[in-house]
Amino acid sequence: MKNIYFKRITAIVALLALVISLGTMNVFAVDNSTKSSPVVIGEFDGLLSDCLNSNESMPHTLAAVANVRINSYATYDKDNGIQVKVKLYVPFFDFPKPKFTSMSGTVTVDLNNDADTTSFFETANEESTIESDVDTGVKGNKGDKGTVSVSGVATASNALAGGGAFAISYPVTIP
């Protein structure tokens, strides 16, 4: 009997020592200070088909029947330059959902009075969202200000006339 209690007490003490030692383990963090990570430098999120009606004395925004939105943001990374994400979607609470089949267009980065244009093309199988990642390769210096312009067309199997065009622009600043 004595031997069983001794084994149980030894097992409990060993387990306790193991648990306590876990709290004193040295943990080494990876130094990411030399690796550049992407930083968001500009963004736009709005209705895809907004347009400004300037024929009236008081201009106003006209929205399409379907509330398709475009979300685009630019990131900057010292190694790769400016990357731009372009996404077309409908908020989860809106119906009917689009059935996107393709999206194509261009991303133009105007930085330091130099405009660089990169094309993109994506296909989808009647998806409710469609997106593209565009690597422009444009690099700048800290504090440089510029503009990202995204334009193109999207098609959907359930869209009037098969789809529509979009064009947005937003400011960016190199971190």
Tab-separated table of C-alpha atoms in Angstrom:
chain	number	residue	atom	x	y	z
A	1	MET	CA	0.000	0.000	0.000
A	2	LYS	CA	2.806	2.347	0.919
A	3	ASN	CA	4.360	1.811	-2.504
A	4	ILE	CA	1.148	2.862	-4.357
A	5	TYR	CA	0.862	6.128	-2.387
A	6	PHE	CA	4.541	6.842	-2.963
A	7	LYS	CA	4.105	6.368	-6.763
A	8	ARG	CA	1.009	8.610	-6.821
A	9	ILE	CA	2.707	11.352	-4.825
A	10	THR	CA	5.818	11.117	-7.024
A	11	ALA	CA	3.654	11.337	-10.181
A	12	ILE	CA	1.792	14.386	-8.832
A	13	VAL	CA	5.040	16.128	-7.837
A	14	ALA	CA	6.564	15.363	-11.263
A	15	LEU	CA	3.460	16.705	-13.038
A	16	LEU	CA	3.480	19.833	-10.869
A	17	ALA	CA	7.180	20.393	-11.600
A	18	LEU	CA	6.501	20.036	-15.339
A	19	VAL	CA	3.648	22.543	-15.262
A	20	ILE	CA	5.693	25.062	-13.262
A	21	SER	CA	8.657	24.691	-15.608
A	22	LEU	CA	6.482	25.556	-18.620
A	23	GLY	CA	6.027	29.041	-17.222
A	24	THR	CA	9.788	29.567	-17.074
A	25	MET	CA	10.633	28.410	-20.614
A	26	ASN	CA	12.515	30.888	-22.757
A	27	VAL	CA	10.519	31.948	-25.782
A	28	PHE	CA	12.280	33.602	-28.685
A	29	ALA	CA	10.256	35.844	-30.977
A	30	VAL	CA	11.063	36.094	-34.652
A	31	ASP	CA	12.606	39.433	-35.509
A	32	ASN	CA	10.468	40.864	-38.306
A	33	SER	CA	12.046	44.312	-38.213
A	34	THR	CA	14.173	43.536	-41.271
A	35	LYS	CA	11.283	42.072	-43.286
A	36	SER	CA	8.841	44.620	-44.623
A	37	SER	CA	5.186	43.774	-44.284
A	38	PRO	CA	2.384	45.352	-46.339
A	39	VAL	CA	0.774	48.455	-44.861
A	40	VAL	CA	-2.588	49.817	-46.074
A	41	ILE	CA	-1.956	53.199	-47.702
A	42	GLY	CA	-5.389	54.053	-49.155
A	43	GLU	CA	-8.907	52.642	-49.558
A	44	PHE	CA	-12.289	53.132	-51.251
A	45	ASP	CA	-15.577	51.371	-50.536
A	46	GLY	CA	-18.755	52.490	-52.253
A	47	LEU	CA	-21.578	51.649	-54.627
A	48	LEU	CA	-20.338	50.315	-57.947
A	49	SER	CA	-22.737	52.281	-60.068
A	50	ASP	CA	-22.779	55.643	-58.296
A	51	CYS	CA	-22.741	58.518	-60.722
A	52	LEU	CA	-22.924	62.246	-60.419
A	53	ASN	CA	-25.781	63.896	-62.296
A	54	SER	CA	-24.509	67.371	-63.115
A	55	ASN	CA	-27.467	68.331	-65.356
A	56	GLU	CA	-29.459	69.494	-62.357
A	57	SER	CA	-28.860	72.661	-60.397
A	58	MET	CA	-28.127	70.603	-57.266
A	59	PRO	CA	-25.998	67.558	-58.224
A	60	HIS	CA	-26.846	64.371	-56.405
A	61	THR	CA	-25.774	60.751	-56.408
A	62	LEU	CA	-27.858	58.193	-58.292
A	63	ALA	CA	-27.674	54.574	-57.161
A	64	ALA	CA	-28.399	51.518	-59.273
A	65	VAL	CA	-31.188	49.060	-58.524
A	66	ALA	CA	-28.701	46.387	-57.384
A	67	ASN	CA	-26.458	47.531	-54.583
A	68	VAL	CA	-23.226	46.155	-56.007
A	69	ARG	CA	-20.301	47.714	-54.190
A	70	ILE	CA	-16.630	48.008	-54.968
A	71	ASN	CA	-13.964	47.757	-52.306
A	72	SER	CA	-10.419	48.581	-53.227
A	73	TYR	CA	-7.418	49.200	-51.068
A	74	ALA	CA	-3.730	49.677	-51.725
A	75	THR	CA	-0.911	48.307	-49.603
A	76	TYR	CA	2.767	49.143	-49.673
A	77	ASP	CA	5.692	46.865	-49.037
A	78	LYS	CA	9.339	47.921	-49.470
A	79	ASP	CA	10.151	44.819	-51.515
A	80	ASN	CA	7.102	44.678	-53.830
A	81	GLY	CA	5.878	48.268	-53.973
A	82	ILE	CA	2.165	49.062	-54.258
A	83	GLN	CA	-0.342	46.201	-54.450
A	84	VAL	CA	-4.029	46.887	-55.059
A	85	LYS	CA	-6.985	44.685	-54.081
A	86	VAL	CA	-10.175	45.092	-56.147
A	87	LYS	CA	-13.381	43.383	-54.978
A	88	LEU	CA	-16.968	43.599	-56.228
A	89	TYR	CA	-19.661	42.405	-53.820
A	90	VAL	CA	-23.168	42.907	-52.463
A	91	PRO	CA	-23.651	43.344	-48.696
A	92	PHE	CA	-24.916	40.165	-47.006
A	93	PHE	CA	-28.320	41.708	-46.293
A	94	ASP	CA	-29.050	42.776	-49.905
A	95	PHE	CA	-30.784	40.590	-52.476
A	96	PRO	CA	-30.677	39.475	-55.221
A	97	LYS	CA	-27.041	38.453	-55.210
A	98	PRO	CA	-25.123	38.948	-58.445
A	99	LYS	CA	-23.789	35.955	-60.342
A	100	PHE	CA	-20.412	37.348	-61.422
A	101	THR	CA	-18.711	35.688	-64.359
A	102	SER	CA	-15.772	38.015	-65.042
A	103	MET	CA	-14.048	41.267	-64.179
A	104	SER	CA	-11.314	43.059	-66.078
A	105	GLY	CA	-9.742	46.457	-65.978
A	106	THR	CA	-6.737	48.541	-65.133
A	107	VAL	CA	-5.106	49.968	-62.034
A	108	THR	CA	-3.256	53.224	-62.579
A	109	VAL	CA	-0.871	54.495	-59.911
A	110	ASP	CA	0.057	58.153	-60.261
A	111	LEU	CA	3.022	58.809	-57.970
A	112	ASN	CA	5.523	61.679	-58.311
A	113	ASN	CA	3.915	62.809	-61.585
A	114	ASP	CA	4.553	59.393	-63.141
A	115	ALA	CA	1.564	57.210	-64.043
A	116	ASP	CA	1.977	53.431	-64.280
A	117	THR	CA	-0.898	51.240	-65.491
A	118	THR	CA	-1.353	47.520	-64.775
A	119	SER	CA	-4.125	45.361	-66.273
A	120	PHE	CA	-6.073	42.653	-64.464
A	121	PHE	CA	-8.574	39.953	-65.421
A	122	GLU	CA	-10.531	37.507	-63.251
A	123	THR	CA	-13.191	34.927	-64.010
A	124	ALA	CA	-15.804	33.412	-61.724
A	125	ASN	CA	-18.440	30.726	-61.984
A	126	GLU	CA	-21.516	32.799	-61.109
A	127	GLU	CA	-20.056	33.792	-57.728
A	128	SER	CA	-21.604	36.417	-55.422
A	129	THR	CA	-18.237	38.215	-55.175
A	130	ILE	CA	-15.279	38.592	-57.490
A	131	GLU	CA	-11.863	39.974	-56.625
A	132	SER	CA	-8.376	40.493	-57.975
A	133	ASP	CA	-4.967	41.237	-56.471
A	134	VAL	CA	-2.921	43.545	-58.678
A	135	ASP	CA	0.821	43.880	-58.125
A	136	THR	CA	1.783	47.198	-59.692
A	137	GLY	CA	5.443	47.121	-58.659
A	138	VAL	CA	5.381	50.902	-58.210
A	139	LYS	CA	7.751	52.035	-55.448
A	140	GLY	CA	8.155	55.378	-53.770
A	141	ASN	CA	9.822	57.176	-50.911
A	142	LYS	CA	8.441	57.828	-47.452
A	143	GLY	CA	5.825	60.581	-47.562
A	144	ASP	CA	5.238	60.448	-51.334
A	145	LYS	CA	1.591	61.141	-52.152
A	146	GLY	CA	-0.282	59.862	-55.146
A	147	THR	CA	-3.507	58.476	-56.527
A	148	VAL	CA	-4.725	54.971	-57.312
A	149	SER	CA	-7.379	54.773	-60.030
A	150	VAL	CA	-9.246	51.529	-60.686
A	151	SER	CA	-11.486	51.126	-63.718
A	152	GLY	CA	-12.965	48.250	-65.627
A	153	VAL	CA	-16.003	46.171	-66.457
A	154	ALA	CA	-17.727	43.286	-64.735
A	155	THR	CA	-20.111	40.721	-66.152
A	156	ALA	CA	-22.776	38.732	-64.362
A	157	SER	CA	-25.275	36.222	-65.729
A	158	ASN	CA	-28.171	37.922	-63.926
A	159	ALA	CA	-27.223	41.561	-64.676
A	160	LEU	CA	-29.101	43.912	-66.965
A	161	ALA	CA	-27.198	44.176	-70.250
A	162	GLY	CA	-24.841	41.484	-68.925
A	163	GLY	CA	-22.840	43.765	-66.634
A	164	GLY	CA	-21.447	47.232	-66.257
A	165	ALA	CA	-18.450	49.494	-65.949
A	166	PHE	CA	-16.808	50.965	-62.875
A	167	ALA	CA	-14.241	53.650	-62.142
A	168	ILE	CA	-12.972	54.862	-58.770
A	169	SER	CA	-9.994	56.785	-57.478
A	170	TYR	CA	-8.480	57.348	-54.037
A	171	PRO	CA	-5.386	59.002	-52.555
A	172	VAL	CA	-2.382	57.062	-51.233
A	173	THR	CA	0.630	58.037	-49.127
A	174	ILE	CA	3.828	55.960	-48.936
A	175	PRO	CA	4.596	55.163	-45.276
